[in-house]
C-alpha atoms as one frame of an Amber mdcrd trajectory, in Angstrom:
protein
 -55.404   4.854  15.705 -53.134   4.867  12.667 -54.231   5.603   9.133 -52.723
   4.915   5.733 -52.764   7.612   3.052 -51.665   7.738  -0.564 -49.086  10.398
  -1.368 -51.134  11.736  -4.320 -54.514  11.515  -2.541 -54.131  13.166   0.840
 -57.286  14.512   2.558 -57.710  18.289   2.133 -58.377  18.795   5.853 -54.981
  17.238   6.611 -53.154  19.709   4.359 -54.839  22.858   5.688 -52.654  23.510
   8.743 -49.733  21.227   7.971 -46.243  22.374   8.946 -42.790  20.954   8.354
 -41.463  19.308  11.477 -37.718  19.211  12.056 -36.295  16.033  13.496 -35.197
  18.087  16.489 -38.119  20.311  17.385 -36.401  21.714  20.424 -32.621  21.939
  21.003 -31.126  20.892  24.280 -28.536  23.483  25.200 -26.909  21.773  28.158
 -24.903  18.953  26.640 -23.437  17.855  29.967 -26.878  16.693  31.228 -27.552
  14.369  28.273 -27.208  11.208  30.354 -29.809  12.386  32.879 -32.133  13.441
  30.076 -31.726  10.022  28.446 -32.812   8.261  31.654 -35.740  10.640  32.105
 -36.817  10.395  28.482 -36.597   6.617  28.457 -38.859   6.423  31.536 -41.307
   8.894  30.042 -41.250   7.147  26.689 -42.008   3.817  28.318 -45.027   5.317
  30.085 -46.378   6.655  26.788 -45.622   3.447  24.847 -42.842   4.872  22.597
 -40.549   2.310  20.978 -37.067   3.016  19.626 -33.884   1.203  18.539 -30.762
   2.434  20.323 -28.533   0.570  17.894 -29.862   2.226  14.748 -29.378   5.847
  15.857 -32.590   6.092  17.910 -35.116   5.332  15.173 -38.684   5.133  16.537
 -41.594   2.860  15.609 -45.339   3.240  15.607 -46.326  -0.230  16.789 -44.907
  -3.595  17.773 -45.184  -5.070  14.269 -43.057  -2.306  12.775 -40.472  -2.718
  15.544 -40.256  -6.465  14.952 -39.908  -5.928  11.209 -37.045  -3.522  11.883
 -35.222  -6.061  14.054 -35.437  -8.581  11.189 -34.197  -6.077   8.606 -30.723
  -6.141   7.118 -30.076  -2.573   8.279 -30.502  -3.519  11.947 -28.463  -6.729
  11.588 -25.660  -4.816   9.901 -25.548  -2.152  12.646 -25.493  -4.836  15.372
 -22.546  -6.624  13.765 -20.670  -3.421  13.036 -21.018  -2.269  16.655 -19.765
  -5.633  17.937 -16.657  -5.113  15.783 -16.045  -1.668  17.257 -17.506   0.341
  14.381 -20.104   3.076  14.211 -23.709   2.422  13.125 -24.909   4.073   9.954
 -28.175   5.611   8.882 -30.633   3.948   6.573 -29.604   6.211   3.682 -25.954
   5.213   4.012 -26.959   1.571   4.264 -28.890   1.848   1.019 -25.774   3.244
  -0.657 -23.759   0.283   0.594 -26.387  -2.083  -0.749 -26.313  -0.408  -4.143
 -22.536  -0.784  -4.277 -22.824  -4.558  -3.991 -23.340  -6.627  -7.105 -25.701
  -9.102  -5.449 -28.836  -8.235  -3.490 -28.907  -8.209   0.277 -31.933 -10.409
   0.780 -31.024 -12.831  -1.980 -34.422 -13.940  -3.251 -38.037 -12.975  -3.078
 -39.027 -16.513  -2.204 -39.388 -17.775   1.343 -37.126 -20.804   1.006 -34.219
 -21.619   3.286 -31.772 -20.383   0.689 -32.915 -16.824   1.312 -31.542 -16.708
   4.829 -28.189 -18.075   3.722 -27.968 -15.482   0.965 -28.845 -12.741   3.436
 -26.134 -13.855   5.841 -23.576 -14.006   3.054 -24.490 -10.550   1.784 -24.404
  -8.949   5.240 -21.083 -10.698   5.847 -19.721  -9.200   2.632 -20.784  -5.757
   3.800 -19.055  -6.322   7.150 -15.833  -7.326   5.399 -15.954  -4.310   3.098
 -16.633  -1.860   5.940 -13.578   0.175   6.896 -13.649   0.510  10.657 -11.485
   3.300  11.965  -9.567   2.809  15.195 -11.036   5.956  16.700 -14.301   7.493
  15.500 -14.481  11.195  14.869 -15.568  13.167  17.897 -18.766  15.146  17.490
 -18.796  18.831  18.134 -19.728  20.091  21.567 -22.298  22.579  20.323 -23.485
  20.883  17.112 -24.006  17.140  17.607 -23.997  15.286  14.304 -27.528  14.372
  13.261 -27.789  11.488  10.781 -29.773  12.218   7.673 -33.041  10.316   7.282
 -34.765   9.579   3.970 -38.112  10.805   5.321 -39.440  14.332   5.686 -41.938
  14.615   8.540 -44.894  16.981   8.644 -47.129  17.849  11.570 -50.852  18.539
  11.383 -52.538  19.736  14.579 -53.612  18.514  16.947 -51.779  15.149  16.918
 -51.082  13.839  13.418 -47.692  13.363  11.771 -47.012  12.131   8.250 -43.718
  11.060   6.722 -42.896  11.349   3.003 -39.747  10.207   1.252 -37.578  13.160
   0.249 -36.788  11.490  -3.061 -40.344  12.250  -4.220 -39.629  15.971  -4.226
 -37.721  17.687  -7.042 -33.962  17.746  -6.861 -32.236  20.709  -5.197 -35.486
  21.744  -3.523 -35.206  23.364  -0.106 -37.064  21.889   2.901 -39.070  25.099
   3.149 -40.699  24.309  -0.208 -41.732  20.761   0.746 -45.224  21.853   1.828
 -45.948  23.585  -1.496 -44.620  20.585  -3.400 -46.758  18.251  -1.299 -49.889
  20.269  -2.062 -49.075  20.426  -5.768 -48.849  16.618  -5.836 -52.570  16.390
  -5.118 -53.448  17.984  -8.484 -52.045  18.171 -11.976 -51.955  14.477 -12.808
 -52.359  15.226 -16.498 -54.632  13.553 -19.040 -53.060  10.131 -18.452 -52.103
  10.469 -14.772 -48.701  10.373 -13.167 -46.391   7.580 -14.297 -43.262   6.120
 -12.769 -40.625   3.859 -14.304 -38.858   1.446 -11.931 -35.893  -0.779 -12.833
 -33.762  -3.163 -10.803 -30.811  -5.336 -11.782 -28.395  -7.358  -9.656 -26.745
 -10.770  -9.872 -27.991 -11.346 -13.416 -31.645 -10.622 -12.458 -33.646  -7.796
 -14.011 -37.094  -6.428 -13.310 -38.748  -3.418 -14.884 -42.138  -1.797 -14.340
 -43.992   1.245 -15.647 -46.818   2.095 -13.275 -49.455   4.768 -12.950 -49.367
   6.231  -9.443 -52.279   8.685  -9.703 -55.446   9.084 -11.689 -55.852  11.410
 -14.613 -57.635  14.736 -14.258 -60.792  13.400 -15.930 -61.001  10.334 -13.695
 -60.412  12.484 -10.648 -63.331  14.803 -11.517 -65.638  11.851 -12.164 -64.689
  10.282  -8.850 -65.389  13.495  -6.948 -68.789  13.950  -8.626 -69.877  10.371
  -7.972 -68.814  10.411  -4.330 -69.912  13.827  -3.172 -72.488  12.391  -0.806
 -70.097  10.051   1.029 -66.724  11.259   2.156 -64.219   8.448   2.606 -60.481
   8.226   2.638 -59.252   7.841  -0.968 -58.001   4.402  -1.908 -54.522   3.696
  -3.233 -54.602   4.506  -6.931 -51.681   2.544  -8.424 -51.729   0.399 -11.541
 -48.959  -1.538 -13.292 -49.067  -0.724 -16.993 -45.988  -2.609 -18.267 -43.707
  -5.117 -16.602 -40.843  -7.403 -17.622 -38.414  -9.720 -15.792 -35.613 -11.985
 -17.024 -32.398 -13.542 -15.772 -28.956 -14.316 -17.172 -26.076 -16.314 -15.722
 -23.511 -13.657 -14.769 -22.262 -14.499 -11.244 -21.171 -17.641  -9.423 -23.424
 -18.644  -6.567 -22.419 -17.062  -3.221 -19.252 -15.608  -4.777 -20.469 -12.105
  -5.497 -19.243  -9.713  -8.144 -19.777  -9.903 -11.858 -17.376 -11.601 -14.249
 -16.276  -8.286 -15.753 -15.332  -6.906 -12.315 -13.339 -10.064 -11.593 -11.587
  -9.792 -14.968 -10.603  -6.187 -14.313  -9.188  -7.085 -10.888  -7.457 -10.430
 -11.557  -7.243 -10.697 -15.326  -9.509 -12.593 -17.719 -10.197 -16.151 -16.624
 -10.138 -18.907 -19.261 -12.611 -21.385 -17.785 -15.816 -22.461 -19.493 -17.894
 -20.929 -16.700 -16.161 -17.583 -17.144 -16.978 -17.642 -20.865 -20.630 -18.369
 -20.076 -20.781 -15.536 -17.564 -19.254 -13.094 -20.034 -21.840 -14.113 -22.594
 -24.561 -13.724 -19.967 -23.434 -10.184 -19.150 -23.472  -9.191 -22.807 -26.885
 -10.778 -23.334 -28.291  -9.089 -20.210 -27.011  -5.709 -21.376 -28.526  -6.171
 -24.822 -31.871  -7.356 -23.427 -32.169  -4.379 -21.059 -31.312  -1.845 -23.745
 -33.747  -3.435 -26.188 -36.475  -3.250 -23.550 -35.715   0.414 -22.879 -35.969
   1.119 -26.594 -39.373  -0.600 -26.749 -40.622   1.396 -23.741 -39.069   4.677
 -24.883 -42.403   6.501 -25.369 -43.727   5.466 -21.946 -40.440   6.336 -20.242
 -40.510   9.868 -21.672 -43.944  10.368 -20.079 -42.806   9.214 -16.609 -42.475
  11.736 -13.797 -39.864   9.701 -11.883 -37.390   7.022 -12.953 -36.209   4.740
 -10.145 -33.092   2.671 -10.779 -31.465   0.227  -8.408 -28.110  -0.966  -9.842
 -24.459  -1.107  -8.905 -21.927   1.317 -10.333 -20.947  -1.094 -13.099 -24.527
  -2.099 -13.953 -25.705   1.508 -13.943 -23.837   2.039 -17.207 -26.269  -0.360
 -18.853 -29.046   2.230 -18.526 -27.140   5.454 -19.180 -23.723   5.297 -20.821
 -24.219   4.231 -24.427 -25.020   5.779 -27.774 -28.710   6.422 -28.297 -29.575
   5.958 -24.616 -33.243   6.452 -23.757 -32.349   7.796 -20.296 -29.702  10.505
 -20.209 -27.122  10.610 -17.435 -28.078  14.029 -16.060 -31.851  13.474 -16.147
 -33.511  15.169 -13.140 -36.096  12.385 -12.961 -33.514   9.801 -11.915 -33.820
   8.488  -8.362 -32.469   5.611  -6.289 -34.559   3.633  -3.847 -34.140   5.210
  -0.374 -34.574   1.869   1.451 -33.116  -1.657   1.182 -34.430  -3.852  -1.601
 -34.369  -7.548  -2.341 -33.740  -9.564  -5.489 -35.164  -7.862  -8.597 -38.607
  -9.379  -9.172 -41.997  -8.018 -10.132 -43.354  -8.565  -6.624 -40.386  -6.653
  -5.183 -41.060  -3.720  -7.511 -44.719  -3.706  -6.462 -43.653  -3.692  -2.813
 -41.295  -0.756  -3.483 -44.048   1.090  -5.334 -46.347   0.677  -2.364 -43.607
   1.748   0.038 -42.903   4.936  -1.918 -46.497   6.006  -2.389 -47.698   5.114
   1.121 -47.478   7.954   3.639 -46.130   7.071   7.077 -48.475   8.318   9.770
 -48.358   8.641  13.543 -50.477  10.320  16.191 -48.328  11.841  18.914 -49.029
  14.837  21.102 -46.701  17.809  21.415 -45.421  16.561  24.765 -44.677  13.112
  23.380 -42.848  14.628  20.424 -40.736  16.746  22.731 -39.848  13.756  24.867
 -38.977  11.790  21.758 -36.609  14.524  20.583 -34.925  14.690  23.977 -34.456
  10.936  24.013 -32.930  11.096  20.557 -30.523  13.852  21.589 -29.500  11.844
  24.641 -28.759   8.806  22.477 -26.277  10.723  20.348 -22.589  10.014  21.118
 -21.093  12.311  23.704 -18.390  14.715  22.569 -14.798  13.855  23.322 -12.067
  16.237  24.232  -9.677  16.822  21.415  -6.258  15.363  22.210  -3.507  17.917
  22.563  -0.794  17.125  20.095   2.633  18.139  21.419   4.316  20.740  19.324
   6.947  19.102  17.197  10.404  20.661  17.247  11.211  22.735  14.209  12.855
  20.710  11.518  16.069  22.161  10.249  15.627  22.771   6.582  18.543  22.049
   4.355  19.912  24.987   2.488  19.121  24.706  -1.158  22.067  24.518  -3.443
  22.346  27.540  -5.683  21.306  26.881  -9.210  24.311  26.814 -11.515  24.566
  28.586 -14.792  25.366  26.750 -18.000  29.050  27.762 -17.918  29.433  26.741
 -14.274  27.825  23.414 -14.982  30.252  22.738 -17.859  33.284  23.633 -15.710
  32.080  21.368 -12.898  31.618  18.504 -15.333  35.154  18.980 -16.716  36.724
  18.965 -13.260  34.791  15.818 -12.355  36.066  14.018 -15.451  39.631  15.248
 -14.843  39.773  13.975 -11.262  38.302  10.648 -12.326  41.067  10.175 -14.933
  43.779  10.967 -12.374  42.375   8.599  -9.718  42.118   5.736 -12.223  45.508
   6.303 -13.810  44.229   6.817 -17.362  47.297   8.660 -18.623  46.552   8.673
 -22.377  43.019  10.004 -21.872  44.370  12.548 -19.384  46.925  13.892 -21.898
  44.326  14.290 -24.651  41.837  15.925 -22.290  44.417  18.373 -20.934  45.464
  19.412 -24.423  41.832  20.295 -25.240  40.521  21.663 -21.955  43.655  22.651
 -20.026  43.526  26.318 -20.955  39.909  26.625 -19.792  40.653  25.017 -16.412
  43.796  27.031 -15.690  47.419  25.990 -15.426  48.664  22.620 -14.219  48.896
  23.976 -10.662  45.298  25.245 -10.592  43.473  24.759  -7.314  40.928  21.950
  -7.118  37.461  23.508  -6.487  36.099  23.148  -2.928  32.831  21.533  -4.113
  34.850  18.446  -5.216  35.258  17.479  -1.544  38.984  16.677  -1.836  41.436
  17.618   0.909  44.250  18.374  -1.520  45.038  21.494  -3.504  46.555  20.433
  -6.885  46.438  17.580  -9.367  49.985  16.526  -8.374  48.940  16.144  -4.753
  45.817  14.213  -5.826  47.872  11.836  -8.022  50.487  11.301  -5.275  47.784
  10.520  -2.738  46.088   8.096  -5.170  49.394   6.270  -5.783  49.340   6.663
  -9.584  52.999   6.366 -10.689  52.668   7.162 -14.396  50.380  10.164 -13.812
  52.749  11.533 -11.133  55.770  11.172 -13.398  53.980  12.944 -16.280  52.903
  15.794 -14.035  56.457  16.285 -12.674  58.583  15.822 -15.797  56.312  16.884
 -18.698  53.606  19.134 -17.232  56.059  20.811 -14.811  53.747  20.599 -11.780
  55.022  22.424  -8.688  55.877  19.947  -5.847  56.430  22.715  -3.298  52.762
  23.821  -3.016  51.515  23.196   0.487  48.596  20.889   1.270  45.612  22.281
   3.208  46.085  21.894   6.946  43.044  19.624   7.557  44.467  16.724   5.503
  46.206  13.747   7.122  48.936  11.670   5.462  49.513   8.007   6.238  52.001
   5.646   4.663  50.092   2.416   4.109  52.685   0.094   2.593  55.250   0.488
   5.390  53.642   0.418   8.856  57.034   0.616  10.600  57.742   3.888   8.794
  54.223   5.215   9.209  54.179   8.962   9.269  51.049  10.958   9.984  51.626
  14.604   9.358  49.111  17.126  10.639  49.262  20.867  10.524  51.088  23.155
   8.149  54.002  22.813   5.676  53.054  19.582   3.897  53.664  18.982   0.212
  52.825  16.411  -2.419  55.752  14.213  -1.342  54.223  13.887   2.133  51.031
  12.483   0.578  52.735   9.570  -1.210  51.662   6.120  -0.088  54.228   3.896
  -1.848  58.007   3.722  -2.332  57.671   3.750  -6.129  55.932   7.121  -6.079
  58.547   8.548  -3.696  61.316   7.363  -6.014  59.683   9.322  -8.832  60.022
  12.515  -6.770  63.666  11.718  -5.920  64.471  10.813  -9.525  62.908  14.068
 -10.802  64.900  16.006  -8.188  68.105  14.424  -9.484  67.246  14.963 -13.155
  65.993  18.563 -12.838  67.563  19.987  -9.676  67.183  23.593 -10.856  63.420
  23.485 -11.427  62.233  23.565  -7.795  63.526  23.608  -4.285  63.185  19.829
  -4.020  65.147  19.232  -0.836  63.822  22.282   1.008  60.259  23.378   0.265
  59.480  20.136  -1.580  60.337  17.940   1.465  62.208  15.441  -0.759  64.801
  13.808   1.565  67.425  13.081  -1.160  67.907  12.838  -4.872  68.082   9.587
  -6.823  70.502   9.648  -9.781  71.160   7.016 -12.419  74.398   5.896 -10.738
  72.633   5.550  -7.380  69.963   3.405  -8.946  72.560   1.202 -10.658  74.465
   0.845  -7.387  71.285  -0.064  -5.572  70.439  -2.605  -8.240  73.928  -4.074
  -7.983  73.559  -4.448  -4.243  70.271  -6.185  -4.775  71.917  -8.604  -7.211
  74.740  -9.378  -4.755  72.266  -9.891  -1.977  70.208 -12.207  -4.103  73.335
 -14.133  -5.194  74.385 -14.597  -1.578  70.974 -15.908  -0.729  71.159 -18.382
  -3.597  74.603 -19.645  -2.396  73.322 -20.169   1.084  70.392 -22.147  -0.272
  72.708 -24.337  -2.335  74.974 -25.057   0.687  71.977 -26.025   2.785  70.704
 -28.376   0.102  74.148 -30.046  -0.219  74.377 -30.658   3.530  70.952 -32.251
   3.489  71.988 -34.574   0.653  75.121 -35.703   2.566  73.100 -36.496   5.644
  70.662 -38.547   3.598  73.474 -40.550   1.981  74.936 -41.389   5.395  71.614
 -42.756   6.537  71.406 -45.000   3.476  74.853 -46.554   4.252  73.674 -47.853
   7.648  73.518 -51.700   7.738  70.121 -53.191   8.311  69.548 -54.699  11.769
  69.382 -58.521  11.621  66.015 -59.828  12.619  66.048 -63.022  14.779  64.516
 -66.078  13.225  61.130 -67.078  14.470  60.882 -69.913  16.973  59.746 -73.213
  15.596  58.378 -74.508  18.831  54.666 -74.498  19.148  52.992 -72.369  21.754
  49.914 -73.389  23.593  46.693 -71.819  22.477  45.776 -70.870  26.003  47.460
 -68.234  28.148  48.555 -64.637  27.582  50.175 -63.778  24.294  52.125 -60.690
  23.185  50.548 -58.355  20.618  51.751 -59.434  17.173  53.248 -62.658  18.377
  56.872 -63.383  17.570  58.611 -61.002  15.207  58.735 -62.126  11.601  56.264
 -64.923  12.111  53.800 -65.243   9.287  51.358 -67.054  11.459  51.389 -64.250
  14.015  49.002 -62.093  11.977  46.773 -64.888  10.869  43.164 -64.332  11.772
  43.539 -60.593  12.429  41.586 -57.854  10.740  43.373 -55.636   8.185  43.497
 -52.813  10.727  45.137 -55.019  13.365  47.670 -56.393  10.870  48.670 -52.861
   9.873  49.102 -51.938  13.520  51.346 -54.954  14.123  53.419 -54.117  11.040
  53.949 -50.524  12.235  55.088 -51.800  15.632  57.594 -54.157  14.029  59.087
 -51.427  11.833  59.377 -49.062  14.795  61.426 -51.636  16.707  63.707 -52.117
  13.723  64.260 -48.346  13.396  65.174 -48.065  17.059  67.721 -50.817  16.668
  69.383 -49.075  13.707  69.611 -45.785  15.588  71.349 -47.543  18.492  73.907
 -48.998  16.119  74.590 -45.591  14.522  75.041 -43.922  17.852  77.536 -46.648
  18.893  79.735 -46.016  15.845
């Protein structure tokens, strides 16, 4: 029922009426009835013997052996595990890209030992860990369901023959409409030496390279046709390995994955002996591969296709170096469009056979239509797009106007000036005002609004900050005006005297109302007494009274008298205490009765401590008990003395 053809030796009768078959030969317009179509198509497919894998995006198989081989493949195992984890299955092309991104091979080894299965499980597990599973897959479009790309291009030849060819065999950037012409041109034009392919694989320190002839030369083809004109048979597979080479270097730890250079770039260079050996192995492998490419340079230039299977880091071995035989932008470069195993010569021969062998099937038009409908039904159903509530408009902050150079300098000067006043740096303030005072205005200049202060002048700012020396300099030397009113939104609180706390709100407040200490207020009163004709101190300045030199001396004298009186009282109290102590010392000690000499029986109740003054009373007691007895004895003696004193 099924036939096997070589890609470069297809029968002429097969190519006469061949047409390109799209994967979806007929679109299903009603998307809402996909579930019913899936049930119908599955029943119809079962009656016709069609086999498909619902896990791997509805891929179909020709016979039972191919279906069983698919279920054992790494692609199917990966899709099963990724669906169990809540992910989305991928196509075979995407799976090949994932395999190429790994440093080690998926199937581990070409041998059939038990170690192969363990390597396969480890590699598939690494792919599962590296897969980024989104919480919610993207919803397909209602009208255009997403169709996964397949590496095969299918052609239909009436009445019931279909052939599949890998798209990688066609030239790059070729349109699907030109596939038929390219397929027909492959049957001729082999050249004097035939078509040649170069195939290279490297992974996990293993390398395998082959240069093979995939079609006969023009001379051999003519001789074959002349000799076999009388008997028409299907052409045999014309492939021949011309050159081959395999070798291995120690570059990766077993079951760890990743080369030593990748590990060094991620975690830093390791200093172990094994790491040194792996670095040497990587360098030796790179040198061996490049030497081999140089030896095969003439044959590689004659090749029609160059197949390379390597990771991103290992791909630089073939391309990115001075004097490279294969250039980076070469149109002959291809990657294997299916999963591969460990690089060996037998694996390259298997890949060569897989690429050159045409996939064939024999399905009628009705069966093809049913197959397409079943595939469409297996696609994920579209989801309604969630309606995102409109977010409230965010109030944008008004951008501050850009300042000119002069404005920036003035702002910087005011910032420095206010900082000096708040910290009480009088010397620096005097020098700064002598240099920059004329540019900032007079001493009563208004503080700019951008400073964020609720005062109007430097005098008000110094009074509010409690800086005595700066306030005195501003009043007596700089002649600052104390009658300027404070802005109405400021509040004044006296902090050092809670009983005399005064919070003034509203209008008609001056610098004196902002003072927070008595020393600063005295400066205002002293200046009012020294220079009464400068300002209206007692009226507009809100100064309650002046403070002259005589008033200060009188106040100081009162303080001295008050302090002297306090000292006399202290001395009298100390003398009375001394007299009382001397009277207590003159009290006669209370006579203590002599202890009884008569012996007391050992049995019977006894008083705590025994008889007073008896040395034997504390015998046998612990130090704590003896101390307690001694305190009791002294307490009794003290009570007796107090009774005698009260009697006198």
